[in-house]
Amino acid sequence: MTFSPEWDQRYRDHTNMAIWPWSDVVSLVMTHARPAPGGAGYRVLEVGCGAGANIDFFRSLGVEYCAVEGSAAIVAMLRQRYPDLAERLWVGDFTADLHFPGPFDLVLDRSSLTHNHTAAIRRTLTAIHGVLKPGGVFIGVQWFATDSLEYPQGQAAEDPYTRTGYRQGRFAGVGRAHFSDRDHLLDLLGGFRLEFLQKTTVENQIPEGGALRAYWNFVARK
């Protein structure tokens, strides 16, 4: 299992408990994968739903929502919060098994798959392609870019793009972090038709010394 057990402990400690929809998720879905009004027949699979930040957004669209999440602790909390979704929130390693049969109209990953090494990411992307219906969309949000100052600060792991061993900052205690440059990302997504690719760079000016962070957002169609 490539899922980092550190994430389960994070959720048990009630950290990383974002519960509001990510703005990039909302804008990319509504621009590139908007379901018809009412959402009838539209199926969504989220890879690594975390504390469920995007669940209410998808429920508001009326779509069928499923999620695969590695942390048993956070899934237990979500099943209490959303009892009607209990059977559609599965605990497991999404790099090994997506569990839910396709076809899906949309598969979403917001900064979950990018916490794995390259081989696991490739394996998961193959599985995602397999469960998408023809013309279905895979949206990736905030995949870490090699421009981030944090990239060279970590220890090399299974491959040149995967880092671990962070002792401070947002990657401390969460296992792996995977960073992509443009060529590497295009190679990873080679089985899809890439429709949108955006790199966002953020550097906090006040207080001084904020780390430069860079992310990829993308829309890839089967």
Short mmCIF file of C-alpha atoms in Angstrom, two decimals:
data_model
loop_
_atom_site.label_atom_id
_atom_site.label_comp_id
_atom_site.label_asym_id
_atom_site.label_seq_id
_atom_site.Cartn_x
_atom_site.Cartn_y
_atom_site.Cartn_z
CA MET A 1 0.00 0.00 0.00
CA THR A 2 1.53 3.31 -1.08
CA PHE A 3 -0.91 5.41 0.94
CA SER A 4 1.05 7.15 3.70
CA PRO A 5 -0.22 6.12 7.15
CA GLU A 6 0.85 9.58 8.32
CA TRP A 7 -2.24 11.02 6.63
CA ASP A 8 -4.51 8.83 8.72
CA GLN A 9 -2.83 10.19 11.83
CA ARG A 10 -3.26 13.74 10.55
CA TYR A 11 -6.99 13.22 10.32
CA ARG A 12 -7.12 11.52 13.72
CA ASP A 13 -5.40 14.64 15.07
CA HIS A 14 -8.00 16.80 13.26
CA THR A 15 -5.45 18.56 11.08
CA ASN A 16 -5.86 19.07 7.30
CA MET A 17 -9.60 19.32 7.87
CA ALA A 18 -10.57 21.55 4.94
CA ILE A 19 -14.36 21.39 4.51
CA TRP A 20 -15.05 24.08 1.90
CA PRO A 21 -14.95 23.34 -1.84
CA TRP A 22 -11.67 24.32 -3.47
CA SER A 23 -12.24 27.25 -5.83
CA ASP A 24 -10.08 25.70 -8.56
CA VAL A 25 -12.18 22.53 -8.39
CA VAL A 26 -15.41 24.49 -8.80
CA SER A 27 -14.15 26.60 -11.69
CA LEU A 28 -12.57 23.72 -13.62
CA VAL A 29 -15.57 21.43 -13.21
CA MET A 30 -18.07 24.11 -14.21
CA THR A 31 -15.96 25.16 -17.20
CA HIS A 32 -14.84 21.79 -18.55
CA ALA A 33 -17.12 19.10 -17.08
CA ARG A 34 -20.40 20.73 -16.12
CA PRO A 35 -23.23 18.19 -15.76
CA ALA A 36 -26.67 18.88 -17.18
CA PRO A 37 -29.10 20.59 -14.77
CA GLY A 38 -30.16 18.12 -12.10
CA GLY A 39 -27.13 15.91 -12.72
CA ALA A 40 -29.17 12.83 -13.64
CA GLY A 41 -26.95 9.97 -14.81
CA TYR A 42 -23.74 11.91 -14.21
CA ARG A 43 -21.14 10.01 -12.16
CA VAL A 44 -18.14 11.47 -10.32
CA LEU A 45 -15.25 9.64 -8.66
CA GLU A 46 -12.94 11.59 -6.36
CA VAL A 47 -9.52 10.09 -5.69
CA GLY A 48 -8.52 10.99 -2.14
CA CYS A 49 -11.44 13.02 -0.83
CA GLY A 50 -9.74 13.91 2.47
CA ALA A 51 -12.11 15.69 4.85
CA GLY A 52 -14.76 15.97 2.13
CA ALA A 53 -14.22 19.56 1.03
CA ASN A 54 -15.76 18.92 -2.41
CA ILE A 55 -18.67 16.70 -1.41
CA ASP A 56 -21.26 19.42 -0.85
CA PHE A 57 -20.36 21.02 -4.17
CA PHE A 58 -21.05 17.81 -6.06
CA ARG A 59 -24.19 17.11 -4.05
CA SER A 60 -25.49 20.54 -5.06
CA LEU A 61 -25.14 19.47 -8.70
CA GLY A 62 -27.27 16.36 -8.14
CA VAL A 63 -24.63 13.97 -9.48
CA GLU A 64 -23.75 10.50 -8.21
CA TYR A 65 -20.64 10.95 -6.10
CA CYS A 66 -18.15 8.25 -5.10
CA ALA A 67 -14.79 8.56 -3.40
CA VAL A 68 -11.78 6.38 -2.59
CA GLU A 69 -9.81 7.54 0.45
CA GLY A 70 -6.92 5.86 2.25
CA SER A 71 -7.67 7.13 5.75
CA ALA A 72 -10.13 4.97 7.68
CA ALA A 73 -10.42 7.70 10.32
CA ILE A 74 -11.64 10.41 7.96
CA VAL A 75 -13.98 8.06 6.06
CA ALA A 76 -15.63 7.10 9.35
CA MET A 77 -16.22 10.79 10.06
CA LEU A 78 -17.60 11.39 6.58
CA ARG A 79 -19.96 8.43 6.80
CA GLN A 80 -21.41 9.94 9.98
CA ARG A 81 -21.78 13.31 8.28
CA TYR A 82 -23.21 11.85 5.06
CA PRO A 83 -24.98 8.60 5.97
CA ASP A 84 -26.64 8.45 2.55
CA LEU A 85 -23.17 8.24 0.97
CA ALA A 86 -21.84 5.53 3.29
CA GLU A 87 -21.68 2.90 0.55
CA ARG A 88 -20.02 5.34 -1.85
CA LEU A 89 -17.15 6.32 0.44
CA TRP A 90 -14.60 3.52 0.29
CA VAL A 91 -11.47 3.06 2.41
CA GLY A 92 -8.58 1.80 0.34
CA ASP A 93 -5.39 2.49 -1.57
CA PHE A 94 -6.51 4.13 -4.80
CA THR A 95 -3.11 3.40 -6.37
CA ALA A 96 -3.97 -0.30 -6.16
CA ASP A 97 -7.75 -0.40 -6.67
CA LEU A 98 -10.34 2.27 -7.52
CA HIS A 99 -13.01 -0.11 -6.20
CA PHE A 100 -15.98 1.47 -7.99
CA PRO A 101 -16.77 0.20 -11.49
CA GLY A 102 -17.10 2.70 -14.29
CA PRO A 103 -18.04 4.33 -16.39
CA PHE A 104 -17.59 7.75 -14.79
CA ASP A 105 -18.13 11.10 -16.45
CA LEU A 106 -15.53 12.78 -14.25
CA VAL A 107 -12.63 11.68 -12.06
CA LEU A 108 -11.20 14.35 -9.76
CA ASP A 109 -7.96 14.50 -7.83
CA ARG A 110 -7.12 17.51 -5.70
CA SER A 111 -3.55 17.05 -4.37
CA SER A 112 -3.94 13.39 -3.38
CA LEU A 113 -2.32 11.40 -6.18
CA THR A 114 0.62 13.81 -6.10
CA HIS A 115 1.56 12.39 -2.68
CA ASN A 116 2.77 9.14 -4.28
CA HIS A 117 5.82 8.04 -6.23
CA THR A 118 5.90 8.03 -10.02
CA ALA A 119 5.20 4.31 -10.55
CA ALA A 120 2.11 4.48 -8.32
CA ILE A 121 0.89 7.59 -10.13
CA ARG A 122 1.28 5.92 -13.52
CA ARG A 123 -0.60 2.85 -12.28
CA THR A 124 -3.44 5.00 -10.96
CA LEU A 125 -3.68 7.05 -14.14
CA THR A 126 -4.07 3.84 -16.14
CA ALA A 127 -6.90 2.78 -13.82
CA ILE A 128 -8.55 6.21 -14.05
CA HIS A 129 -8.44 6.04 -17.84
CA GLY A 130 -10.08 2.63 -17.62
CA VAL A 131 -13.06 3.76 -15.51
CA LEU A 132 -13.78 6.93 -17.50
CA LYS A 133 -16.40 6.71 -20.18
CA PRO A 134 -15.33 7.71 -23.71
CA GLY A 135 -15.02 11.48 -23.66
CA GLY A 136 -14.90 11.51 -19.84
CA VAL A 137 -12.73 14.02 -18.03
CA PHE A 138 -9.94 13.71 -15.48
CA ILE A 139 -9.25 16.91 -13.55
CA GLY A 140 -6.10 17.35 -11.47
CA VAL A 141 -5.84 20.27 -9.07
CA GLN A 142 -2.72 21.53 -7.31
CA TRP A 143 -0.22 18.91 -8.35
CA PHE A 144 3.13 20.12 -7.01
CA ALA A 145 5.57 21.64 -9.53
CA THR A 146 9.35 21.36 -9.42
CA ASP A 147 9.53 25.18 -9.30
CA SER A 148 8.49 24.96 -5.65
CA LEU A 149 11.35 25.82 -3.31
CA GLU A 150 10.37 22.75 -1.29
CA TYR A 151 11.31 20.37 -4.10
CA PRO A 152 15.10 20.36 -3.55
CA GLN A 153 14.67 20.50 0.23
CA GLY A 154 13.31 16.97 0.51
CA GLN A 155 15.24 13.74 0.37
CA ALA A 156 15.22 11.74 -2.86
CA ALA A 157 12.85 8.80 -2.64
CA GLU A 158 11.89 6.14 -5.20
CA ASP A 159 12.54 8.36 -8.24
CA PRO A 160 13.88 11.85 -9.07
CA TYR A 161 10.46 13.50 -8.81
CA THR A 162 9.47 12.04 -5.45
CA ARG A 163 10.67 13.54 -2.18
CA THR A 164 10.29 12.64 1.46
CA GLY A 165 11.91 13.27 4.84
CA TYR A 166 10.67 16.82 5.35
CA ARG A 167 11.14 17.96 8.93
CA GLN A 168 9.22 21.23 8.73
CA GLY A 169 6.61 22.92 6.59
CA ARG A 170 3.51 21.47 4.97
CA PHE A 171 5.22 18.23 3.89
CA ALA A 172 6.52 17.32 7.34
CA GLY A 173 4.99 14.09 8.55
CA VAL A 174 2.97 13.24 5.42
CA GLY A 175 5.27 10.77 3.69
CA ARG A 176 5.90 11.37 0.00
CA ALA A 177 5.46 14.48 -2.13
CA HIS A 178 5.74 14.21 -5.92
CA PHE A 179 6.80 17.19 -8.05
CA SER A 180 6.42 17.52 -11.82
CA ASP A 181 8.00 19.70 -14.45
CA ARG A 182 6.07 20.25 -17.67
CA ASP A 183 7.70 17.43 -19.64
CA HIS A 184 7.21 14.93 -16.83
CA LEU A 185 3.56 15.88 -16.40
CA LEU A 186 2.90 15.59 -20.13
CA ASP A 187 4.53 12.17 -20.08
CA LEU A 188 2.39 11.03 -17.14
CA LEU A 189 -0.78 12.17 -18.92
CA GLY A 190 0.22 10.76 -22.29
CA GLY A 191 -2.78 8.41 -22.38
CA PHE A 192 -5.19 11.36 -22.28
CA ARG A 193 -5.96 14.31 -24.53
CA LEU A 194 -4.82 17.33 -22.53
CA GLU A 195 -7.29 20.20 -22.89
CA PHE A 196 -6.07 22.63 -20.25
CA LEU A 197 -2.80 23.07 -18.38
CA GLN A 198 -2.07 25.86 -15.92
CA LYS A 199 0.87 26.50 -13.63
CA THR A 200 0.26 28.78 -10.66
CA THR A 201 3.11 30.23 -8.63
CA VAL A 202 2.50 31.71 -5.19
CA GLU A 203 4.96 33.58 -2.98
CA ASN A 204 3.78 35.25 0.20
CA GLN A 205 5.35 38.68 0.70
CA ILE A 206 4.07 39.41 4.21
CA PRO A 207 5.28 37.98 6.47
CA GLU A 208 8.64 37.82 4.75
CA GLY A 209 10.24 34.55 3.89
CA GLY A 210 7.14 32.77 2.58
CA ALA A 211 8.20 29.77 0.52
CA LEU A 212 7.66 29.90 -3.23
CA ARG A 213 5.01 27.33 -4.12
CA ALA A 214 4.09 26.21 -7.62
CA TYR A 215 1.21 24.00 -8.73
CA TRP A 216 -0.21 22.42 -11.87
CA ASN A 217 -3.93 22.35 -12.67
CA PHE A 218 -5.04 20.35 -15.69
CA VAL A 219 -8.01 18.95 -17.57
CA ALA A 220 -7.43 15.70 -19.48
CA ARG A 221 -10.03 13.92 -21.59
CA LYS A 222 -10.23 10.24 -22.48
#
